[in-house]
Coordinates of C-alpha atoms and ligand atoms in Angstrom, one line a residue:
X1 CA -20.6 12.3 -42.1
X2 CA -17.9 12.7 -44.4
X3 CA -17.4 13.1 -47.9
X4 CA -14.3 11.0 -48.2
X5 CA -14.5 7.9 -50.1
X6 CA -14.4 5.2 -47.7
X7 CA -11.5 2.9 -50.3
X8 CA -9.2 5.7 -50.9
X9 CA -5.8 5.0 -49.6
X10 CA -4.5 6.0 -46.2
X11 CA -3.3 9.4 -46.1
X12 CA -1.9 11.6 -43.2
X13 CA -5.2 13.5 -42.6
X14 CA -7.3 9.9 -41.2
X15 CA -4.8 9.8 -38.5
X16 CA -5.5 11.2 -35.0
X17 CA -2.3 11.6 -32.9
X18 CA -2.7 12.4 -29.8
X19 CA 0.7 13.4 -27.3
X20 CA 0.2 13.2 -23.7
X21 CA 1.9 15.8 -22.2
X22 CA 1.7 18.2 -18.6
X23 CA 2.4 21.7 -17.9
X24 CA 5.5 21.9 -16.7
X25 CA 7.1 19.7 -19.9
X26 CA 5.7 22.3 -22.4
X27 CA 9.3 24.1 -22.6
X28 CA 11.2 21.2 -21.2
X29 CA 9.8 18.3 -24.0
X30 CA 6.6 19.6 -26.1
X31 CA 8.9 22.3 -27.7
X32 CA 11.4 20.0 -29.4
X33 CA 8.3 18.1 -30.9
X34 CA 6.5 21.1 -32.4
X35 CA 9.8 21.9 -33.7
X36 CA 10.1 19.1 -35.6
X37 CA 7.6 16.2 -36.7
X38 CA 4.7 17.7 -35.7
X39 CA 5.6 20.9 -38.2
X40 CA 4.8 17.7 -40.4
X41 CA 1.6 16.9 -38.8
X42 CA 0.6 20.2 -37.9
X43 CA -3.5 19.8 -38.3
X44 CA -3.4 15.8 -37.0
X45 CA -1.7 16.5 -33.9
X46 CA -3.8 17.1 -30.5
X47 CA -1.9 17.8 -27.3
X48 CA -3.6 16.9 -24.2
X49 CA -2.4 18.7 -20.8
X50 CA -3.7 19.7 -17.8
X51 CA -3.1 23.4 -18.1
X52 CA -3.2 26.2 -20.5
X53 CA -0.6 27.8 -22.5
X54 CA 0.3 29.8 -25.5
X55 CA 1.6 27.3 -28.2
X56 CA 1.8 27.4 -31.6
X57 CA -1.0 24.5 -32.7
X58 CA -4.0 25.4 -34.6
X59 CA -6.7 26.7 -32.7
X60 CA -8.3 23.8 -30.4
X61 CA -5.3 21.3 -30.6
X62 CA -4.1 21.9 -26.9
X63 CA -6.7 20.3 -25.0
X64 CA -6.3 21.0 -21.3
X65 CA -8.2 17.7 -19.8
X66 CA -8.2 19.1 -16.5
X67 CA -6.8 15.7 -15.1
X68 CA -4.7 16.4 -12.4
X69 CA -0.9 17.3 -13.3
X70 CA 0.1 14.1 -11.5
X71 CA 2.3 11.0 -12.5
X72 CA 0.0 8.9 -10.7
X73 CA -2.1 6.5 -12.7
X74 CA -5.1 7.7 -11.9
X75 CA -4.4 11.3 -13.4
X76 CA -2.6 9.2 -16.7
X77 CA -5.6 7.3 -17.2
X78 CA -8.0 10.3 -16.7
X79 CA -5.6 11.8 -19.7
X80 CA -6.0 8.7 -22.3
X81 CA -10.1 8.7 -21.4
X82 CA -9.9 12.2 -22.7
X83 CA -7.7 11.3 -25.4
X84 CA -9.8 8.3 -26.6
X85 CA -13.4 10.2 -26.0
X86 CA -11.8 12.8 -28.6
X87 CA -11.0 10.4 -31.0
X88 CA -14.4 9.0 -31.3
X89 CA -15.6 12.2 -31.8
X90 CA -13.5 12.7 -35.0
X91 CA -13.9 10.6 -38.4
X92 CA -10.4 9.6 -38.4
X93 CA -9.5 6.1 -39.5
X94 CA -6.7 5.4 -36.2
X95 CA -5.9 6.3 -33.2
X96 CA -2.3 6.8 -32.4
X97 CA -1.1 7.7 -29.0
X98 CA 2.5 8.9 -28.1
X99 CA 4.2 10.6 -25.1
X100 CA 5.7 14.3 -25.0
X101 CA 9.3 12.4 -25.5
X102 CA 8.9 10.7 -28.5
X103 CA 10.2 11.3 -31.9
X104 CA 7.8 10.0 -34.8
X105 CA 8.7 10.0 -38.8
X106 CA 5.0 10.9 -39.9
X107 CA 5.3 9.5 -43.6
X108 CA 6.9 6.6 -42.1
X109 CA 3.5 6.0 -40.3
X110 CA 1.4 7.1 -42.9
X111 CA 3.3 4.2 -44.6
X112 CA 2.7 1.9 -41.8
X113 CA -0.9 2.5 -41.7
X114 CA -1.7 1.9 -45.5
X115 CA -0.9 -1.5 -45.0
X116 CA -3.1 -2.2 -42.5
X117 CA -6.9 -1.8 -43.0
X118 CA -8.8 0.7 -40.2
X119 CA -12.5 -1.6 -40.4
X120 CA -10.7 -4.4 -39.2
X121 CA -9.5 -4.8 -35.3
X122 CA -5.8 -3.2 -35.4
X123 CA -3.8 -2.7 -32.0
X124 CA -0.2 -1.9 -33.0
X125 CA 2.3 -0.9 -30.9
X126 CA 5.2 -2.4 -29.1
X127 CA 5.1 -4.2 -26.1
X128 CA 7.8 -3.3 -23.2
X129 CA 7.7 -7.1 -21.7
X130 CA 9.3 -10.3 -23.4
X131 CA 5.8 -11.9 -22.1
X132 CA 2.5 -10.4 -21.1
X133 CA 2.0 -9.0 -18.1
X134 CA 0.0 -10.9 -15.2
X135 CA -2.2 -8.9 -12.5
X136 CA -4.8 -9.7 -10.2
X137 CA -8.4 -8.9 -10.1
X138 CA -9.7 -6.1 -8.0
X139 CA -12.9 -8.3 -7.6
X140 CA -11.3 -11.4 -7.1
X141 CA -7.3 -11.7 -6.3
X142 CA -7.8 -15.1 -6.8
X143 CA -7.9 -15.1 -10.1
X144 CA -4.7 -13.8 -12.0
X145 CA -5.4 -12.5 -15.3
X146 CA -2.7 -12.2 -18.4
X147 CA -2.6 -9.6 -20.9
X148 CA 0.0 -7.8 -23.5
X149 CA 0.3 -4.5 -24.0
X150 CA 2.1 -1.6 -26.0
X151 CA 3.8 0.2 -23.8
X152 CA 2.8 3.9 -24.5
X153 CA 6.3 5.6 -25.0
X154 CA 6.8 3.8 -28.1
X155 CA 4.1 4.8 -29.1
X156 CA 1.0 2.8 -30.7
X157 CA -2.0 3.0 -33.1
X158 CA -5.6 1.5 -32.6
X159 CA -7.8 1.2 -36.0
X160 CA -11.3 2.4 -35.5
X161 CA -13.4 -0.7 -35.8
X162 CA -11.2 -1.7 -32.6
X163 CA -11.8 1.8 -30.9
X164 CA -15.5 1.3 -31.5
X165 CA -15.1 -2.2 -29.9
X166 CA -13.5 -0.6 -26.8
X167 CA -16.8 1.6 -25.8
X168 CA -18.3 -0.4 -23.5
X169 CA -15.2 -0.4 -21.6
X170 CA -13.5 3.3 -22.3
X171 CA -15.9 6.1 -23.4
X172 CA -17.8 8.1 -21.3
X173 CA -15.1 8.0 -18.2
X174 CA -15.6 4.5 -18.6
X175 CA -11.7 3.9 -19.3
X176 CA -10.9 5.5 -15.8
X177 CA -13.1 2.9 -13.8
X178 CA -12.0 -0.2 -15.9
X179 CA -8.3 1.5 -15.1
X180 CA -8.8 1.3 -11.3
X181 CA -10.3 -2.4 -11.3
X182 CA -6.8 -3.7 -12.4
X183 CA -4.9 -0.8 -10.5
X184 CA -2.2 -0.6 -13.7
X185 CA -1.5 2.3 -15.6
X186 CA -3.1 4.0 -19.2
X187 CA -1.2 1.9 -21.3
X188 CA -1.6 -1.4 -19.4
X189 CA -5.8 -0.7 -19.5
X190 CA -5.6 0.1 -23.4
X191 CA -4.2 -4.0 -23.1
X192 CA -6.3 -5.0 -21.0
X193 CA -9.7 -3.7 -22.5
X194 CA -8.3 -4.8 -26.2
X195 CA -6.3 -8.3 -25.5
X196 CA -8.1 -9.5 -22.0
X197 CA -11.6 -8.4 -22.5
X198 CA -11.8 -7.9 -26.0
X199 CA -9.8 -11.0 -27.2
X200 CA -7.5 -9.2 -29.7
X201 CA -4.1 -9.5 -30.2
X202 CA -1.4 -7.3 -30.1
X203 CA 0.4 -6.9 -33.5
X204 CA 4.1 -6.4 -32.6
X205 CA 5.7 -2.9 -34.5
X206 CA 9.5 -3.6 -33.6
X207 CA 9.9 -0.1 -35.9
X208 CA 8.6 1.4 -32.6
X209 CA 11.2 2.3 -29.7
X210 CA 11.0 3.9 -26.6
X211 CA 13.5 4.2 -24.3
X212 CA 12.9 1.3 -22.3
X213 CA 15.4 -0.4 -24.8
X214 CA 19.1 0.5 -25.8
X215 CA 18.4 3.4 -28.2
X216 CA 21.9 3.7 -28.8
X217 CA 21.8 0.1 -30.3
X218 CA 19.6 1.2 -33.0
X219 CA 20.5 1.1 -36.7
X220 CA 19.2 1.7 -39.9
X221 CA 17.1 4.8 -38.2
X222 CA 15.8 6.1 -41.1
X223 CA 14.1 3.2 -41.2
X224 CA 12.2 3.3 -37.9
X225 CA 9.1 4.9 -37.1
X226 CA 9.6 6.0 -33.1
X227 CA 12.0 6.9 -30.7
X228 CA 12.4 8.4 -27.4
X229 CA 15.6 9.8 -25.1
X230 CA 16.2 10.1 -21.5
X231 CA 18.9 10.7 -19.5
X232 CA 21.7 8.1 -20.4
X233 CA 19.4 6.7 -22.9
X234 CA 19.8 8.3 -27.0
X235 CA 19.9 7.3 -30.4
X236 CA 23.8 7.2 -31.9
X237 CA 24.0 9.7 -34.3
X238 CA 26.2 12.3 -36.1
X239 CA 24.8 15.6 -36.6
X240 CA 24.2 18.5 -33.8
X241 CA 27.0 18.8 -31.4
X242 CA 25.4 17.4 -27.5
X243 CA 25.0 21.1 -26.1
X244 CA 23.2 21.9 -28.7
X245 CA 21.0 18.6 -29.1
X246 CA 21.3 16.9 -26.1
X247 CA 18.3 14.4 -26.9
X248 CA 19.6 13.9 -30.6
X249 CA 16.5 14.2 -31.7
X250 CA 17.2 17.3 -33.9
X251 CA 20.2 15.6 -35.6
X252 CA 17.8 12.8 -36.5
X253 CA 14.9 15.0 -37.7
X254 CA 17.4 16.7 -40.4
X255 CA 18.6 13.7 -41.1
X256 CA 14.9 12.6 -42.2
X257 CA 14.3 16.2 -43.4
X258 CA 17.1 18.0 -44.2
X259 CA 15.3 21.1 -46.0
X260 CA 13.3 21.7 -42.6
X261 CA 13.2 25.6 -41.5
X262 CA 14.1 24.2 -38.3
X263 CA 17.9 22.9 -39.7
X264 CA 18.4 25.8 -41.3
X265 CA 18.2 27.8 -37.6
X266 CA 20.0 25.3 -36.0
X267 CA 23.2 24.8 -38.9
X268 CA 23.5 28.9 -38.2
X269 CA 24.4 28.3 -34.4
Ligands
LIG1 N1 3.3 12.8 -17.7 C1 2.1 13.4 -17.3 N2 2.0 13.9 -16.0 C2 3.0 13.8 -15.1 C3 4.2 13.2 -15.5 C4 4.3 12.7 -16.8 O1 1.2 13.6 -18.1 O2 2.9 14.3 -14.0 C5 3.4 12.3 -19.0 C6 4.6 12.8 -19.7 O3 4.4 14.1 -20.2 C7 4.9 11.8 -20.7 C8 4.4 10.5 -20.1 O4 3.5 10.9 -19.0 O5 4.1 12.0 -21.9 C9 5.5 9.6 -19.5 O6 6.3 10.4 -18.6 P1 7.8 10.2 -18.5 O7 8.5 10.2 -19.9 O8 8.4 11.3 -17.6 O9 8.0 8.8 -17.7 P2 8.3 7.4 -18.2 O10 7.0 6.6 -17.9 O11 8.6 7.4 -19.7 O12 9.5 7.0 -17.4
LIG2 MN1 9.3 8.8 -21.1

């Protein structure tokens, strides 16, 4: 029940963004993120983990799920059923998802979202494949099934008549067993539920990136709404010398943001 008209525009604060994250990437990855866009999304911002910590979020925004700290996709999954149960919980109008190594511009989204309306069936996101992925049925190999999905470190967004859709397939631990029927990981099952079962398309954000592409490739960045790093993997830009911004993902926030506490810190050395 909420007082909020249900026409009024968009704003930062019907967004639920939710970063999957694990203990031992708190320093390593979650840090760089707190310093930066999610200063700018401070009280829309949930962290879900499988341990606790000391961080500086607003009191019950670091959400230890208790899956198991695992890269197996059983321990993934059981981390986007929590994330998903928690959104439906809130009155937020979408549900955006992101990884612990992805850089978002907030008013870029915010942007993104107003042009899209959050009663009708919205999967954005950005899929990883150049065609959808095909998998067979736990309960019948015979039978191949094909599916898109966002891949999840790019990042994606799910409007809350579609999350309402997804119930009878993800709340209640529900997303966990539909996971292990096609053996594929989180992101593949938010697919599956919304494209295979659900018959909804995915609408293609190629303003999303994660580092599954060339990142160095990349231009007009102010214009983009996600990105990611890894190893040999980083966006091409001036700012920060490599010591001191090794994922460039500093340079780009002050880039974005220039007036930023953080810049000030890091232009003093
Ligand atoms: N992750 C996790 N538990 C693990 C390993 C990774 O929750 O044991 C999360 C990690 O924090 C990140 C996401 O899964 O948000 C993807 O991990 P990573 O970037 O290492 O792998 P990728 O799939 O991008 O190669
Ligand atoms: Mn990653």
């Amino acid at each position: 029940p909420s007082l909020k008209s249900k026409n009024k525009r968009t704003e930062i604060d019907d967004i639920f963004i939710a970063i999957k994250t694990t203990k031992r990437y708190h320093d390593r990855r979650l840090k760089l993120l707190l310093n930066t866009w999610v200063a700018l999304a401070r009280e829309e911002t949930y962290i879900f983990t499988d341990g606790d910590d000391k961080l500086d979020v607003p009191e019950g925004h670091l959400i230890n799920t208790n899956c198991s700290n695992s890269h197996y996709r059983i321990a993934l999954s059981c981390k986007m059923a929590v994330e998903y149960d928690f959104f439906m919980i809130t009155d937020k109008r979408w549900f955006c998802h992101l990884d612990d190594d992805t850089y978002l511009n907030v008013p870029g989204l915010v942007k993104l979202l107003q042009t899209y309306n959050h009663t009708d069936d919205w999967y954005l996101g950005r899929p990883s494949l150049r065609h959808p992925i095909e998998v067979m049925k736990r309960s019948n190999p015979e039978q191949k099934i094909a599916f898109w999905f966002a891949t999840g470190g790019a990042g994606f967004c799910i409007s809350r008549s579609l999350a309402l859709k997804m119930m009878p397939h993800a709340s209640g631990g529900r997303f966990m067993t539909t996971s292990d029927m096609i053996r594929l990981p989180d992101d593949c099952t938010v697919g599956y539920i919304i494209n295979n079962l659900l018959q909804k398309e995915l609408t293609v954000i190629d303003r999303f990136h994660s580092h599954l592409e060339a990142l160095w490739w990349i231009h007009n960045l102010t214009d983009q709404l996600t990105f990611s790093y890894s190893d040999n993997n980083i966006v091409h830009i001036d700012g920060f010398s490599k010591d001191q911004d090794p994922t460039r993902l500093y340079s780009l926030h002050c880039m974005l943001f220039p007036a930023s506490d953080i810049c000030d810190t890091l232009r003093k050395g």
